[in-house]
């Protein structure tokens, strides 16, 4: 690891791994920072955090990374890391670029504070947002499928139901309710012990 400090207080840290991947972080006196990562497979990622803690990230996934991942039946891991937050307005924004020739590609975005109710939210060009219902929390972040790239937010969309806080199925309930697959009977009550209706079962399927 190599560290530097400029006269104005700007600090730099560069880490080079054995596989040739690099991570360079620049932290400014005002608390903002930029981290630039380059994976051994050629994928790159940049994470910018402003002085207020707002994070935006960009990642370009290489053809080699995608090809290797598909051969192994795994998602491509983006060389960025963001934090999931409750507020969509301040949530981390990630711009994912994938070669057009790649087609549908499973991508894993590493993240912290990821829970069963954490979702990826697609940000359309006109600014409207849509929950990606098949986005799935993983051990290291969240997995989703993209085609040609996408801009997403990572949001903890867990619902705070009064009657599920100590329920044995809380994680599963958080997962389906966060994605709008099965809603509670109100904003605060889920009624986990009620029988499933035919309409709810159809929605799940």
Coordinates of N, CA and C in Angstrom, one line a residue:
X1 N 0.8 -1.2 0.0 CA 0.0 0.0 0.0 C 0.9 1.2 0.0
X2 N 0.5 2.2 -0.8 CA 1.3 3.4 -0.9 C 0.4 4.6 -0.5
X3 N 0.9 5.4 0.4 CA 0.1 6.6 0.8 C 0.8 7.9 0.6
X4 N 0.1 8.9 0.3 CA 0.7 10.2 0.0 C -0.2 11.3 0.7
X5 N 0.4 12.4 1.1 CA -0.4 13.5 1.6 C 0.2 14.8 1.0
X6 N -0.7 15.6 0.4 CA -0.3 16.8 -0.3 C -0.4 18.0 0.7
X7 N 0.3 19.1 0.4 CA 0.3 20.2 1.4 C -1.1 20.7 1.8
X8 N -2.0 20.6 0.9 CA -3.4 21.1 1.2 C -4.2 20.1 2.0
X9 N -3.6 19.0 2.4 CA -4.2 18.0 3.2 C -4.9 16.8 2.5
X10 N -4.8 16.9 1.2 CA -5.4 15.8 0.4 C -4.6 14.5 0.5
X11 N -5.3 13.4 0.9 CA -4.6 12.2 1.1 C -4.9 11.2 0.0
X12 N -3.8 10.4 -0.4 CA -4.0 9.4 -1.5 C -3.5 8.1 -0.9
X13 N -4.2 7.0 -1.3 CA -3.9 5.7 -0.9 C -4.1 4.7 -2.1
X14 N -3.0 4.0 -2.5 CA -3.1 3.1 -3.6 C -2.7 1.7 -3.1
X15 N -3.6 0.8 -3.5 CA -3.4 -0.6 -3.1 C -3.3 -1.5 -4.4
X16 N -2.3 -2.3 -4.5 CA -2.1 -3.2 -5.6 C -2.1 -4.6 -5.1
X17 N -3.1 -5.4 -5.6 CA -3.2 -6.8 -5.2 C -2.3 -7.7 -6.0
X18 N -2.2 -8.9 -5.5 CA -1.3 -9.9 -6.2 C -1.7 -10.2 -7.6
X19 N -3.1 -10.1 -7.8 CA -3.6 -10.4 -9.2 C -3.4 -9.3 -10.2
X20 N -2.9 -8.2 -9.7 CA -2.7 -7.0 -10.6 C -3.8 -6.0 -10.5
X21 N -4.8 -6.2 -9.8 CA -5.9 -5.2 -9.6 C -5.4 -4.1 -8.7
X22 N -6.0 -2.9 -8.9 CA -5.5 -1.7 -8.2 C -6.7 -1.0 -7.6
X23 N -6.5 -0.3 -6.5 CA -7.5 0.6 -5.9 C -6.8 1.8 -5.4
X24 N -7.3 3.0 -6.0 CA -6.7 4.3 -5.6 C -7.8 5.2 -5.0
X25 N -7.6 5.6 -3.8 CA -8.5 6.4 -3.1 C -7.9 7.8 -2.8
X26 N -8.6 8.9 -3.2 CA -8.2 10.2 -2.9 C -9.2 10.8 -1.9
X27 N -8.8 11.3 -0.8 CA -9.7 11.9 0.2 C -9.3 13.3 0.4
X28 N -10.3 14.2 0.1 CA -10.1 15.7 0.2 C -10.3 16.2 1.6
X29 N -9.7 17.4 1.9 CA -9.9 18.0 3.3 C -11.3 18.2 3.7
X30 N -12.2 18.4 2.7 CA -13.6 18.6 3.0 C -14.4 17.4 3.3
X31 N -13.7 16.2 3.2 CA -14.4 14.9 3.5 C -14.9 14.2 2.3
X32 N -14.9 14.8 1.1 CA -15.3 14.1 -0.1 C -14.1 13.2 -0.5
X33 N -14.5 12.2 -1.3 CA -13.5 11.2 -1.7 C -13.8 10.6 -3.1
X34 N -12.8 10.1 -3.7 CA -12.9 9.4 -5.0 C -12.1 8.1 -4.9
X35 N -12.7 7.0 -5.3 CA -12.0 5.7 -5.3 C -12.1 5.2 -6.7
X36 N -10.9 4.9 -7.3 CA -10.8 4.3 -8.6 C -10.3 2.9 -8.6
X37 N -11.1 1.9 -9.0 CA -10.7 0.5 -9.0 C -10.5 0.0 -10.4
X38 N -9.5 -0.9 -10.6 CA -9.3 -1.6 -11.8 C -9.1 -3.0 -11.5
X39 N -10.0 -3.9 -12.0 CA -9.9 -5.3 -11.7 C -8.9 -6.0 -12.7
X40 N -8.4 -7.2 -12.3 CA -7.5 -7.9 -13.1 C -8.1 -8.3 -14.5
X41 N -9.4 -8.4 -14.5 CA -10.1 -8.8 -15.8 C -10.4 -7.6 -16.7
X42 N -10.0 -6.4 -16.3 CA -10.2 -5.3 -17.1 C -11.4 -4.4 -16.8
X43 N -12.3 -4.9 -15.9 CA -13.4 -4.0 -15.5 C -12.9 -2.9 -14.6
X44 N -13.6 -1.7 -14.7 CA -13.2 -0.6 -13.9 C -14.4 0.0 -13.2
X45 N -14.1 0.7 -12.1 CA -15.2 1.3 -11.3 C -14.7 2.5 -10.6
X46 N -15.5 3.5 -10.5 CA -15.2 4.7 -9.8 C -16.3 5.1 -8.8
X47 N -16.0 5.3 -7.6 CA -17.0 5.7 -6.5 C -16.6 7.1 -6.0
X48 N -17.6 8.0 -6.2 CA -17.4 9.4 -5.7 C -18.4 9.6 -4.5
X49 N -17.8 10.2 -3.5 CA -18.7 10.5 -2.3 C -18.4 12.0 -2.0
X50 N -19.5 12.8 -2.0 CA -19.3 14.2 -1.8 C -19.2 14.5 -0.3
X51 N -19.1 15.8 0.1 CA -18.8 16.2 1.5 C -20.1 15.9 2.3
X52 N -21.2 15.7 1.7 CA -22.5 15.4 2.4 C -22.7 13.9 2.6
X53 N -21.8 13.1 2.0 CA -22.0 11.7 2.1 C -22.8 11.1 0.9
X54 N -23.2 11.9 -0.1 CA -23.9 11.3 -1.2 C -22.9 10.6 -2.1
X55 N -23.3 9.4 -2.5 CA -22.4 8.5 -3.3 C -23.0 8.2 -4.7
X56 N -22.1 8.4 -5.7 CA -22.4 8.0 -7.0 C -21.3 7.1 -7.5
X57 N -21.6 6.1 -8.3 CA -20.6 5.2 -8.8 C -20.8 4.9 -10.3
X58 N -19.7 4.6 -11.0 CA -19.8 4.2 -12.4 C -18.9 3.0 -12.5
X59 N -19.4 2.0 -13.3 CA -18.6 0.8 -13.5 C -18.7 0.4 -15.0
X60 N -17.6 0.0 -15.6 CA -17.6 -0.5 -16.9 C -17.1 -1.9 -16.8
X61 N -18.0 -2.9 -17.2 CA -17.6 -4.3 -17.1 C -17.0 -4.8 -18.4
X62 N -15.9 -5.4 -18.3 CA -15.2 -5.9 -19.5 C -15.8 -7.1 -20.1
X63 N -15.6 -7.3 -21.4 CA -16.1 -8.5 -22.1 C -15.5 -9.7 -21.5
X64 N -14.2 -9.7 -21.0 CA -13.6 -10.9 -20.4 C -14.3 -11.2 -19.1
X65 N -14.5 -10.2 -18.3 CA -15.2 -10.4 -17.0 C -16.5 -11.1 -17.2
X66 N -17.3 -10.6 -18.2 CA -18.6 -11.2 -18.4 C -18.5 -12.6 -19.0
X67 N -17.6 -12.8 -19.9 CA -17.4 -14.2 -20.5 C -17.0 -15.2 -19.4
X68 N -16.1 -14.8 -18.5 CA -15.6 -15.7 -17.5 C -16.8 -16.0 -16.5
X69 N -17.6 -15.0 -16.1 CA -18.7 -15.2 -15.2 C -19.7 -16.1 -15.8
X70 N -20.1 -15.9 -17.0 CA -21.1 -16.7 -17.6 C -20.7 -18.2 -17.8
X71 N -19.4 -18.4 -18.0 CA -18.8 -19.7 -18.1 C -19.0 -20.4 -16.7
X72 N -18.8 -19.7 -15.7 CA -18.8 -20.3 -14.3 C -20.3 -20.2 -13.7
X73 N -21.2 -19.7 -14.5 CA -22.6 -19.6 -14.0 C -22.7 -18.6 -12.8
X74 N -21.9 -17.6 -12.8 CA -21.9 -16.6 -11.7 C -22.2 -15.2 -12.2
X75 N -22.7 -14.3 -11.4 CA -22.8 -12.9 -11.8 C -21.4 -12.2 -11.9
X76 N -21.4 -11.2 -12.7 CA -20.1 -10.4 -12.8 C -20.1 -9.5 -11.6
X77 N -19.0 -9.5 -10.9 CA -18.9 -8.6 -9.7 C -18.3 -7.3 -10.2
X78 N -19.1 -6.2 -10.0 CA -18.7 -4.9 -10.3 C -17.6 -4.4 -9.3
X79 N -16.5 -3.8 -9.8 CA -15.5 -3.3 -8.9 C -15.8 -2.0 -8.3
X80 N -17.0 -1.9 -7.6 CA -17.4 -0.8 -6.8 C -18.0 -1.3 -5.6
X81 N -18.1 -0.5 -4.5 CA -18.9 -0.8 -3.3 C -19.7 0.4 -2.8
X82 N -21.0 0.2 -2.6 CA -21.8 1.3 -2.1 C -22.6 0.8 -0.9
X83 N -23.2 1.7 -0.2 CA -24.0 1.4 1.0 C -25.5 1.6 0.7
X84 N -26.3 0.6 1.1 CA -27.7 0.7 0.9 C -28.3 1.6 2.0
X85 N -29.2 2.5 1.6 CA -29.8 3.4 2.6 C -31.4 3.4 2.4
X86 N -32.0 3.8 3.5 CA -33.5 3.8 3.5 C -34.2 4.8 2.6
X87 N -33.5 6.0 2.4 CA -34.1 7.1 1.7 C -33.6 7.1 0.2
X88 N -34.6 6.9 -0.7 CA -34.3 6.9 -2.1 C -33.6 8.2 -2.6
X89 N -34.0 9.3 -2.0 CA -33.4 10.6 -2.4 C -31.9 10.7 -2.2
X90 N -31.4 10.0 -1.2 CA -30.0 10.0 -0.8 C -29.3 8.7 -1.1
X91 N -30.0 7.8 -1.8 CA -29.4 6.4 -2.0 C -28.3 6.5 -3.0
X92 N -27.4 5.6 -2.9 CA -26.2 5.5 -3.8 C -26.7 5.2 -5.2
X93 N -26.2 5.9 -6.2 CA -26.5 5.7 -7.6 C -25.4 5.0 -8.3
X94 N -25.7 4.0 -9.0 CA -24.7 3.2 -9.7 C -25.0 3.2 -11.2
X95 N -24.1 3.6 -12.0 CA -24.2 3.6 -13.5 C -23.4 2.4 -14.0
X96 N -24.1 1.4 -14.6 CA -23.5 0.2 -15.0 C -23.4 0.2 -16.5
X97 N -22.2 0.0 -17.1 CA -22.0 -0.1 -18.5 C -21.5 -1.5 -18.9
X98 N -22.3 -2.1 -19.8 CA -22.0 -3.4 -20.3 C -21.8 -3.4 -21.8
X99 N -20.9 -4.1 -22.4 CA -20.8 -4.2 -23.9 C -22.1 -4.6 -24.5
X100 N -22.6 -4.0 -25.5 CA -23.9 -4.3 -26.2 C -23.9 -5.7 -26.6
X101 N -22.8 -6.3 -27.0 CA -22.8 -7.7 -27.5 C -23.0 -8.7 -26.4
X102 N -23.0 -8.2 -25.1 CA -23.0 -9.2 -24.0 C -24.4 -9.7 -23.8
X103 N -25.5 -9.0 -24.2 CA -26.8 -9.4 -24.0 C -27.2 -9.3 -22.5
X104 N -28.2 -10.1 -22.1 CA -28.6 -10.1 -20.7 C -27.4 -10.6 -19.8
X105 N -27.1 -9.8 -18.8 CA -25.9 -10.1 -18.0 C -26.3 -10.0 -16.5
X106 N -26.0 -11.0 -15.7 CA -26.2 -10.9 -14.2 C -25.0 -10.2 -13.6
X107 N -25.3 -9.2 -12.8 CA -24.3 -8.3 -12.2 C -24.5 -8.3 -10.7
X108 N -23.4 -8.4 -10.0 CA -23.5 -8.2 -8.5 C -22.8 -6.9 -8.2
X109 N -23.5 -6.1 -7.5 CA -23.0 -4.8 -7.0 C -22.6 -5.0 -5.5
X110 N -21.3 -5.0 -5.1 CA -21.0 -5.2 -3.7 C -21.5 -4.0 -2.9
X111 N -22.0 -4.3 -1.7 CA -22.5 -3.2 -0.9 C -22.5 -3.6 0.6
X112 N -22.7 -2.6 1.4 CA -22.8 -2.7 2.8 C -24.3 -2.4 3.3
X113 N -24.6 -2.9 4.4 CA -26.0 -2.6 5.0 C -27.1 -3.2 4.1
X114 N -26.8 -4.3 3.4 CA -27.7 -5.0 2.5 C -28.6 -6.0 3.4
X115 N -29.9 -5.9 3.2 CA -30.8 -6.7 4.0 C -31.8 -7.4 3.0
X116 N -32.6 -8.3 3.5 CA -33.6 -9.0 2.7 C -34.5 -8.0 1.9
X117 N -34.8 -6.8 2.5 CA -35.6 -5.8 1.9 C -34.9 -4.9 1.0
X118 N -33.6 -5.1 0.8 CA -32.8 -4.2 -0.1 C -33.1 -4.5 -1.5
X119 N -33.3 -3.5 -2.3 CA -33.7 -3.7 -3.8 C -32.8 -2.8 -4.6
X120 N -32.7 -3.2 -5.9 CA -32.1 -2.3 -6.9 C -33.3 -1.5 -7.6
X121 N -33.2 -0.2 -7.7 CA -34.2 0.6 -8.3 C -33.7 1.1 -9.6
X122 N -34.4 0.8 -10.7 CA -34.0 1.3 -12.0 C -34.4 2.7 -12.2
X123 N -33.4 3.6 -12.6 CA -33.7 5.0 -12.8 C -33.8 5.2 -14.3
X124 N -35.0 5.5 -14.8 CA -35.2 5.7 -16.3 C -34.6 7.0 -16.7
X125 N -34.3 7.2 -18.0 CA -33.8 8.4 -18.5 C -34.6 9.7 -18.2
X126 N -36.0 9.5 -18.0 CA -36.8 10.6 -17.7 C -36.8 10.9 -16.2
X127 N -36.1 10.1 -15.4 CA -36.0 10.3 -14.0 C -36.9 9.5 -13.1
X128 N -37.9 8.8 -13.8 CA -38.8 8.0 -13.0 C -38.1 6.7 -12.6
X129 N -38.6 6.1 -11.5 CA -37.9 5.0 -10.9 C -38.8 3.8 -10.8
X130 N -38.2 2.6 -10.9 CA -38.9 1.4 -10.9 C -38.1 0.3 -10.2
X131 N -38.8 -0.3 -9.2 CA -38.1 -1.4 -8.4 C -37.9 -2.6 -9.4
X132 N -36.6 -3.1 -9.4 CA -36.3 -4.3 -10.1 C -36.6 -5.5 -9.2
X133 N -37.8 -6.1 -9.5 CA -38.3 -7.1 -8.6 C -37.5 -8.3 -8.5
X134 N -36.7 -8.6 -9.5 CA -35.8 -9.8 -9.5 C -34.4 -9.5 -9.0
X135 N -34.2 -8.3 -8.4 CA -32.9 -8.0 -7.7 C -32.9 -8.7 -6.4
X136 N -31.8 -9.4 -6.1 CA -31.7 -10.3 -5.0 C -30.5 -10.0 -4.1
X137 N -30.7 -9.8 -2.8 CA -29.6 -9.6 -1.9 C -28.7 -10.9 -1.9
X138 N -27.4 -10.6 -1.9 CA -26.4 -11.7 -1.8 C -25.5 -11.5 -0.5
X139 N -24.6 -12.4 -0.3 CA -23.7 -12.3 0.9 C -22.9 -11.0 0.8
X140 N -22.6 -10.6 -0.4 CA -21.7 -9.4 -0.6 C -22.3 -8.2 -1.1
X141 N -23.6 -8.3 -1.5 CA -24.2 -7.1 -2.1 C -25.6 -7.4 -2.6
X142 N -25.8 -7.0 -3.9 CA -27.1 -7.2 -4.5 C -26.9 -7.6 -6.0
X143 N -27.7 -8.6 -6.4 CA -27.6 -9.1 -7.8 C -28.8 -8.7 -8.6
X144 N -28.5 -8.3 -9.9 CA -29.6 -8.0 -10.8 C -29.2 -8.3 -12.2
X145 N -30.1 -8.3 -13.1 CA -29.8 -8.6 -14.5 C -30.0 -7.3 -15.3
X146 N -29.0 -7.0 -16.2 CA -29.0 -5.8 -17.0 C -28.8 -6.2 -18.5
X147 N -29.2 -5.4 -19.4 CA -29.0 -5.6 -20.8 C -28.6 -4.4 -21.5
X148 N -27.3 -4.3 -21.7 CA -26.7 -3.1 -22.3 C -26.4 -2.0 -21.4
X149 N -26.6 -2.2 -20.1 CA -26.3 -1.2 -19.1 C -27.6 -0.6 -18.4
X150 N -27.4 0.0 -17.3 CA -28.5 0.6 -16.5 C -28.0 1.5 -15.5
X151 N -28.8 2.5 -15.0 CA -28.5 3.3 -13.9 C -29.5 2.9 -12.8
X152 N -28.9 2.5 -11.6 CA -29.8 2.0 -10.5 C -29.4 2.7 -9.2
X153 N -30.4 2.6 -8.3 CA -30.1 3.0 -6.9 C -30.2 1.8 -6.0
X154 N -29.5 1.8 -5.0 CA -29.5 0.6 -4.0 C -30.2 1.1 -2.8
X155 N -31.5 0.6 -2.5 CA -32.3 1.1 -1.5 C -32.8 0.0 -0.6
X156 N -32.8 0.3 0.7 CA -33.4 -0.6 1.7 C -34.8 -0.3 1.8
X157 N -35.7 -1.1 1.1 CA -37.1 -0.8 1.0 C -37.9 -1.6 2.0
X158 N -37.3 -2.1 3.0 CA -38.0 -2.9 4.0 C -39.1 -2.1 4.6
X159 N -40.3 -2.8 4.8 CA -41.4 -2.2 5.5 C -41.4 -2.5 7.0
X160 N -41.8 -1.5 7.7 CA -41.8 -1.6 9.2 C -43.1 -2.1 9.7
X161 N -43.4 -3.4 9.5 CA -44.7 -3.9 10.0 C -44.6 -4.2 11.5
X162 N -45.6 -3.7 12.3 CA -45.6 -3.9 13.7 C -45.6 -5.4 14.1
X163 N -46.3 -6.2 13.3 CA -46.6 -7.6 13.7 C -45.6 -8.6 13.1
X164 N -44.5 -8.1 12.5 CA -43.5 -9.0 11.9 C -42.1 -8.9 12.5
X165 N -42.0 -7.9 13.4 CA -40.6 -7.6 14.0 C -40.0 -8.8 14.6
X166 N -40.8 -9.7 15.3 CA -40.2 -10.8 15.9 C -40.7 -12.1 15.3
X167 N -41.2 -12.0 14.1 CA -41.8 -13.2 13.4 C -40.7 -14.0 12.8
X168 N -40.9 -15.4 12.8 CA -39.9 -16.3 12.3 C -39.7 -16.1 10.8
X169 N -40.7 -15.6 10.0 CA -40.6 -15.4 8.6 C -40.3 -13.9 8.2
X170 N -39.7 -13.1 9.2 CA -39.5 -11.7 8.9 C -38.7 -11.4 7.7
X171 N -37.6 -12.2 7.5 CA -36.7 -11.9 6.3 C -37.5 -12.2 5.0
X172 N -38.2 -13.3 5.0 CA -39.0 -13.6 3.8 C -40.1 -12.5 3.5
X173 N -40.7 -12.1 4.6 CA -41.7 -11.0 4.5 C -41.1 -9.7 4.0
X174 N -40.0 -9.4 4.5 CA -39.3 -8.2 4.1 C -38.9 -8.3 2.6
X175 N -38.5 -9.4 2.1 CA -38.1 -9.7 0.7 C -39.3 -9.4 -0.2
X176 N -40.4 -10.1 0.1 CA -41.6 -10.0 -0.9 C -42.3 -8.6 -0.8
X177 N -42.4 -8.1 0.5 CA -43.1 -6.8 0.6 C -42.2 -5.6 0.0
X178 N -40.9 -5.7 0.1 CA -40.1 -4.7 -0.4 C -40.2 -4.6 -1.9
X179 N -40.5 -5.7 -2.6 CA -40.6 -5.8 -4.0 C -42.0 -5.7 -4.5
X180 N -42.9 -5.4 -3.6 CA -44.3 -5.3 -4.0 C -45.0 -6.6 -4.5
X181 N -44.4 -7.7 -4.1 CA -44.9 -9.0 -4.5 C -46.1 -9.4 -3.7
X182 N -46.0 -9.2 -2.4 CA -47.1 -9.4 -1.4 C -47.1 -8.2 -0.4
X183 N -48.2 -7.5 -0.4 CA -48.2 -6.3 0.5 C -49.0 -6.7 1.8
X184 N -48.8 -5.9 2.8 CA -49.5 -6.1 4.1 C -51.0 -5.6 3.9
X185 N -51.7 -5.7 5.0 CA -53.1 -5.3 4.9 C -53.2 -3.8 5.2
X186 N -52.1 -3.2 5.7 CA -52.0 -1.7 5.8 C -50.5 -1.4 5.8
X187 N -50.2 -0.1 5.9 CA -48.7 0.3 5.9 C -48.0 -0.2 7.2
X188 N -48.7 -0.6 8.2 CA -48.1 -1.0 9.5 C -48.4 -2.4 9.9
X189 N -49.3 -3.0 9.3 CA -49.7 -4.4 9.6 C -49.7 -5.3 8.4
X190 N -49.0 -6.4 8.6 CA -48.8 -7.4 7.5 C -49.8 -8.6 7.7
X191 N -50.1 -8.9 8.9 CA -51.0 -10.1 9.2 C -50.4 -11.4 8.7
X192 N -49.2 -11.7 9.2 CA -48.4 -12.9 8.7 C -49.1 -14.2 8.9
X193 N -50.0 -14.3 9.9 CA -50.7 -15.6 10.2 C -52.0 -15.8 9.4
X194 N -52.4 -14.8 8.6 CA -53.6 -14.9 7.8 C -53.4 -15.9 6.7
X195 N -54.4 -16.5 6.2 CA -54.3 -17.4 5.0 C -54.0 -16.6 3.8
X196 N -53.2 -17.2 2.9 CA -52.8 -16.5 1.6 C -54.0 -16.6 0.7
X197 N -54.4 -15.4 0.0 CA -55.5 -15.4 -0.9 C -55.0 -15.9 -2.3
X198 N -56.0 -16.3 -3.1 CA -55.7 -16.8 -4.4 C -54.9 -15.7 -5.2
X199 N -55.3 -14.4 -5.1 CA -54.7 -13.3 -5.8 C -53.2 -13.2 -5.3
X200 N -53.0 -13.3 -4.0 CA -51.6 -13.2 -3.5 C -50.7 -14.3 -4.1
X201 N -51.3 -15.5 -4.1 CA -50.5 -16.7 -4.6 C -50.2 -16.5 -6.1
X202 N -51.2 -16.0 -6.9 CA -50.9 -15.7 -8.3 C -49.8 -14.7 -8.5
X203 N -49.8 -13.7 -7.7 CA -48.8 -12.6 -7.8 C -47.4 -13.2 -7.5
X204 N -47.3 -14.1 -6.5 CA -46.0 -14.7 -6.1 C -45.5 -15.5 -7.3
X205 N -46.4 -16.4 -7.8 CA -46.0 -17.2 -8.9 C -45.6 -16.4 -10.1

